[in-house]
Coordinates of C-alpha atoms and ligand atoms in Angstrom, one line a residue:
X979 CA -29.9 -3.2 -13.1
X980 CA -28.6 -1.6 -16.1
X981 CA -28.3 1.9 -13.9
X982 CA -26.1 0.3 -11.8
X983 CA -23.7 -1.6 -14.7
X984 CA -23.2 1.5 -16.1
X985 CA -22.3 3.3 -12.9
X986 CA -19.2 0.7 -13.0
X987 CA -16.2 2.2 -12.1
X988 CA -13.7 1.1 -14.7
X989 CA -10.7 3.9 -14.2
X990 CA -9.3 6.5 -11.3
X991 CA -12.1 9.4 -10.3
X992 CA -14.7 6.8 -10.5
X993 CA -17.8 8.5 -9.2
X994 CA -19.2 5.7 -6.9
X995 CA -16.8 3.6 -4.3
X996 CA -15.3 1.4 -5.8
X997 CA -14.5 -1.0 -2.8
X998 CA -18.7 -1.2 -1.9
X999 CA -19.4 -2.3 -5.4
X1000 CA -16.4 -5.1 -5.8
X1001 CA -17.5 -6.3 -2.6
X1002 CA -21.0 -5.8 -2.1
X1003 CA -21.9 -4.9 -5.7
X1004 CA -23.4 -1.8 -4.3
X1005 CA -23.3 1.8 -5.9
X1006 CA -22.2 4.4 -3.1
X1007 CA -21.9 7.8 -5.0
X1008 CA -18.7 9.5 -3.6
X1009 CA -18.2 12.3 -6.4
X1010 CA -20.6 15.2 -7.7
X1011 CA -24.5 16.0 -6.7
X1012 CA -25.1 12.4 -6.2
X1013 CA -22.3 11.7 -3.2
X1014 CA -24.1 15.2 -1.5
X1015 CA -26.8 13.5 0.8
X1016 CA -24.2 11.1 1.3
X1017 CA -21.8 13.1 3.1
X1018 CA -24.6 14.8 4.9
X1019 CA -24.2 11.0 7.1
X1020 CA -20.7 11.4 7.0
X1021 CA -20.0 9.2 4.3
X1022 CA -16.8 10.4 2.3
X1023 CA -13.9 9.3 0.5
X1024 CA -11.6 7.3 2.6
X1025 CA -8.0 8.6 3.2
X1026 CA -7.2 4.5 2.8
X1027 CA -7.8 6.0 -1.5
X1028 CA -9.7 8.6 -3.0
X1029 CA -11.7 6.1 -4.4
X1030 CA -13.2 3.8 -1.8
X1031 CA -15.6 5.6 0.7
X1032 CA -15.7 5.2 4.6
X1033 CA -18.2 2.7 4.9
X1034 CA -15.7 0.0 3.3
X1035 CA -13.2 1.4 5.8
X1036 CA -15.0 1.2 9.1
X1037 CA -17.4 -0.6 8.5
X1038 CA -16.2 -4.3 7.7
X1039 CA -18.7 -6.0 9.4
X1040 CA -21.4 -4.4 7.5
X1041 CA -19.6 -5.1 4.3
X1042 CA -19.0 -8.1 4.7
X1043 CA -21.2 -10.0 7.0
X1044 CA -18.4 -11.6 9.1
X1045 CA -15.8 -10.1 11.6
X1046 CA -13.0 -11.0 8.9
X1047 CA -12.5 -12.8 6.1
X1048 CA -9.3 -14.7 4.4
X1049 CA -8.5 -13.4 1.4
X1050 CA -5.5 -13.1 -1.6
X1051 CA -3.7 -10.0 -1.6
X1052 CA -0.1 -8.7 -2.2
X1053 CA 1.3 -6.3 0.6
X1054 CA 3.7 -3.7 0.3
X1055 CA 5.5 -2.2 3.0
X1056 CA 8.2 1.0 2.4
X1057 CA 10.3 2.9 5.0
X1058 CA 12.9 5.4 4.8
X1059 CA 16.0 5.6 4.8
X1060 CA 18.5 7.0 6.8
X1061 CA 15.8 8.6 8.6
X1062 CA 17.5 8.4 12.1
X1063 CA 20.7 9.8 11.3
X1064 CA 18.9 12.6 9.1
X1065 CA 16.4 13.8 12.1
X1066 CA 20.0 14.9 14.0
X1067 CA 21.1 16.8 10.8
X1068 CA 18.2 19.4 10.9
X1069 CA 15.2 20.7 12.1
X1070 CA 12.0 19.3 13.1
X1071 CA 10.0 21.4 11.0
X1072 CA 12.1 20.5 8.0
X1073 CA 11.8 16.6 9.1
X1074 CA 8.1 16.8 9.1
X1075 CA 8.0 18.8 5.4
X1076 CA 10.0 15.2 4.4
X1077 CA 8.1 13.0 6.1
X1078 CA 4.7 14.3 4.4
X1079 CA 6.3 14.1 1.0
X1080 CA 7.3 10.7 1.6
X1081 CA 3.9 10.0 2.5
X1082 CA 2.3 11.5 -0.1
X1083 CA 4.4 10.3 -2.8
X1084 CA 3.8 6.8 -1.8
X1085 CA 0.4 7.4 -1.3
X1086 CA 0.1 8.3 -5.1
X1087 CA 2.1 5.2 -5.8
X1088 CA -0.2 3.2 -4.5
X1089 CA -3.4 5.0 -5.6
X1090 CA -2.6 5.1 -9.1
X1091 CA -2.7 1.3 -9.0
X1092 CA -5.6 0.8 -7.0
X1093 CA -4.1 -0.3 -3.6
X1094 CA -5.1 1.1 -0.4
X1095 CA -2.8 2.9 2.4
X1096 CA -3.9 1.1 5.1
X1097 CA -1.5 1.8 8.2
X1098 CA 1.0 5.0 8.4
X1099 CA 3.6 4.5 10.8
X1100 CA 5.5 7.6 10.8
X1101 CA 8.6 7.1 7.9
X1102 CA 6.5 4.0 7.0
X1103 CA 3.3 2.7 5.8
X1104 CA 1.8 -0.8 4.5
X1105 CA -0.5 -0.9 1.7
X1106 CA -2.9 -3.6 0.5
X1107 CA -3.4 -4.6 -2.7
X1108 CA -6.7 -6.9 -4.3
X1109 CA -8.9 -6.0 -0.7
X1110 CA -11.4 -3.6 -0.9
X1111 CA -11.0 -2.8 -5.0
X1112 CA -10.5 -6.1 -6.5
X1113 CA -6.9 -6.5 -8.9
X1114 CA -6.9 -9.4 -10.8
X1115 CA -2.9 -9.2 -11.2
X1116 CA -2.3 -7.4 -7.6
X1117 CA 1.1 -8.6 -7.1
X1118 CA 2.2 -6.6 -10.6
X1119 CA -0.1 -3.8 -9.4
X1120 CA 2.1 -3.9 -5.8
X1121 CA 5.5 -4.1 -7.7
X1122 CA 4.6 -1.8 -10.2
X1123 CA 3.8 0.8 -7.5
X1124 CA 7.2 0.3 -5.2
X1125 CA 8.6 1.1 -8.8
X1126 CA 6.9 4.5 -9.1
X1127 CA 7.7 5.0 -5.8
X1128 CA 11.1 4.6 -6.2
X1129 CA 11.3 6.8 -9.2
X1130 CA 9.6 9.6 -7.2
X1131 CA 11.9 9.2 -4.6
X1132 CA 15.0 9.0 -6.6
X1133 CA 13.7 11.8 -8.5
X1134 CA 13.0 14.4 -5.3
X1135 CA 16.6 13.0 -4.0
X1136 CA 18.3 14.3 -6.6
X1137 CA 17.2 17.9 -6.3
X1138 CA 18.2 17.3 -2.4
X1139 CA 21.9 18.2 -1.4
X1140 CA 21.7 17.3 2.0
X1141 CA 25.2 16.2 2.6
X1142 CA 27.5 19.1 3.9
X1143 CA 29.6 19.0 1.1
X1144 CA 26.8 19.4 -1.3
X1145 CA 26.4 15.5 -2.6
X1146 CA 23.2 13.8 -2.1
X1147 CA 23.6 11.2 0.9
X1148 CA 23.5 7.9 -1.3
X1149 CA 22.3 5.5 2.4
X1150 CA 19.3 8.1 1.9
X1151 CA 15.9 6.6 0.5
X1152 CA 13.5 4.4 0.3
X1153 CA 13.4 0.5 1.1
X1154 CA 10.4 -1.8 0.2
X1155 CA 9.4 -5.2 0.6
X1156 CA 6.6 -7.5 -1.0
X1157 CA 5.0 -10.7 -0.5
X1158 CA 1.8 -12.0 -1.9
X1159 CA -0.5 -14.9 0.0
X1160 CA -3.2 -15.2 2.2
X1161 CA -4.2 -12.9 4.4
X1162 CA -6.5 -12.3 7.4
X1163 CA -9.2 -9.3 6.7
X1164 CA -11.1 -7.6 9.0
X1165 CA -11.4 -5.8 12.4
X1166 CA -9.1 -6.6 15.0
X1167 CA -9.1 -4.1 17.7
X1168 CA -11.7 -3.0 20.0
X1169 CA -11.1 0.5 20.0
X1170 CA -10.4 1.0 16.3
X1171 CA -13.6 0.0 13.7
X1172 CA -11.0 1.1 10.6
X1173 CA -9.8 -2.8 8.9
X1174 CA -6.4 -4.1 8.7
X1175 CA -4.8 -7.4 7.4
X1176 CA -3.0 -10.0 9.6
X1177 CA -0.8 -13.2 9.8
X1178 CA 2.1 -14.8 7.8
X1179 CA 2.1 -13.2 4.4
X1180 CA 2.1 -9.5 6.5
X1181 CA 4.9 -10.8 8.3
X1182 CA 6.9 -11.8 5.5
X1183 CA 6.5 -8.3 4.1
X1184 CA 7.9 -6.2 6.6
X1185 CA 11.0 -8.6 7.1
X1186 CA 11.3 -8.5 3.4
X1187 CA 10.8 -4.5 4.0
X1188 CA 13.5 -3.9 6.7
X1189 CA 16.2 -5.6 4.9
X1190 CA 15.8 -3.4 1.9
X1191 CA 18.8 -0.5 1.7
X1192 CA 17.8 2.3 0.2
X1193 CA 16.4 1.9 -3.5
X1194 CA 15.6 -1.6 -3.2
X1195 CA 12.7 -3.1 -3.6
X1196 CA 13.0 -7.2 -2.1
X1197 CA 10.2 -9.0 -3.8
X1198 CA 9.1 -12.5 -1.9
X1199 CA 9.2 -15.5 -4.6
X1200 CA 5.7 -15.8 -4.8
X1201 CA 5.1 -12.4 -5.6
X1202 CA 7.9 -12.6 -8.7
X1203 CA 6.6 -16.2 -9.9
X1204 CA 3.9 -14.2 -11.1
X1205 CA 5.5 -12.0 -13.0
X1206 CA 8.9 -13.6 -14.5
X1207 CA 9.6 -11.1 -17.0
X1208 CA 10.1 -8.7 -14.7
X1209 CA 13.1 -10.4 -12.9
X1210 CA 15.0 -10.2 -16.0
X1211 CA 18.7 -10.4 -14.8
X1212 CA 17.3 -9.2 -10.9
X1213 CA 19.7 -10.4 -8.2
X1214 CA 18.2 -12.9 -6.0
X1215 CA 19.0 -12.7 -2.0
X1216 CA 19.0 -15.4 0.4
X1217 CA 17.6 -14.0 3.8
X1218 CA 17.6 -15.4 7.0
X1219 CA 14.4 -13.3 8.8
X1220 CA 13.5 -12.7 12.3
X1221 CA 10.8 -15.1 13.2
X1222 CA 11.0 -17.1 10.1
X1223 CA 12.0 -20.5 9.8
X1224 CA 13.4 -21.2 6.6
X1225 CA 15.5 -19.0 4.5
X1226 CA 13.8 -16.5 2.5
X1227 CA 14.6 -16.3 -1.4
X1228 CA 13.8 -12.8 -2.6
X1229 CA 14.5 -10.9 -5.9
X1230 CA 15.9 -7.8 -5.6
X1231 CA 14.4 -4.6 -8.2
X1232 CA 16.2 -1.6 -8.5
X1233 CA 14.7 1.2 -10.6
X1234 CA 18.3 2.6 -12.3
Ligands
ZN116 ZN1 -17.2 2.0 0.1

């Protein structure tokens, strides 16, 4: 056993998946000579993050003996910004070159704090946090990563004069919502074997999500109760959400 405790991923670049050994405690090489026989079955690195493979992607059931599984996680979902009224202002082939920084910014985001990408809808995408790499604190992992994405953003928008007088177009950027609870794992299509989560706490992310302007990042209660010092002198919002009962109390992070 002690071959495979030391093979324990503990930082980024880990050289074995780090979502088959949180879940199944099982060492599948995805980096160097090892990972080479590996990929010869079509086992790689999942585009979920660098550092889970595609067995932990598509292969659920496998993983983890059931069709899905309730579990804790924090979701994040982010969308841009005055998208629509940019795709009239210029060309298709420009619109694409922003749409795949977007994603790949966000991507990083999320990466660099051990969440997955697991859906990418166009100017959006959802990630999951704590499922398949376990995060002990996932709902400050989750926050923390709308934050970088928010600096990257803000950052890239600068440079940007999109307006036609030269000045950056301030309803231009990102918006981001996330809620932490439990949520349904697993497969849930019949044509696709890739895993996704379900149910209330998903929900109540992308409602938190669309009613994000640009630059804000609405964070459910239960995700900021678990951070406090982060709220600081954060605005809460009351929200009255599509398909949700109750009103919704979220804090609202901005990153300047
Ligand atoms: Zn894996």
């Amino acid at each position: 056993m002690t071959t495979a405790t030391s093979l324990v991923p503990t930082q980024h670049g880990a050289s074995i998946c780090r979502g088959c050994w949180d879940q199944m405690r099982v060492p599948i090489p995805i980096r160097g000579a090892l990972a080479l026989p590996f990929r010869a079955f079509g086992i790689t690195r999942s585009k979920m993050n660098p550092n889970i493979c595609t067995i932990c992607e598509r292969s659920f059931r496998y993983v983890k003996k059931q069709r899905h599984i309730t579990t804790r996680a924090t979701i994040l979902f982010a969308d841009m910004r005055g998208f629509t009224q940019l795709s009239g202002r210029i060309g298709a082939l420009e619109l694409s070159d922003i749409v795949s920084l977007f994603q790949d910014r966000c991507a990083q985001a999320v990466w660099a704090h051990d969440g997955i990408v697991n859906k990418q809808m166009g100017d959006g995408l959802m990630a999951i946090f704590n499922f398949p790499i376990a995060i002990k604190d996932h709902a400050r992992a989750a926050v923390s990563a709308a934050m970088d994405m928010q600096r990257a953003h803000a950052t890239a928008l600068d440079g940007a004069k999109l307006g036609e007088d030269g000045v950056t177009d301030r309803t231009l950027g990102v918006g981001i919502g996330i809620h932490s609870g439990d949520v349904e794992v697993g497969e849930f299509s019949s044509f696709r074997s890739d895993f996704t989560a379900i149910g209330g706490t998903v929900n109540l992310a992308a409602r938190l999500e669309s009613q994000a302007a640009a630059g804000e990042i609405l964070v459910s209660a239960e995700t900021a109760d678990q951070m406090p010092e982060i709220l600081g002198d954060a605005e809460a919002r009351l929200l009255s959400l599509k398909g949700i009962e109750h009103t919704v109390r979220a804090n609202v992070l901005r990153v300047n």
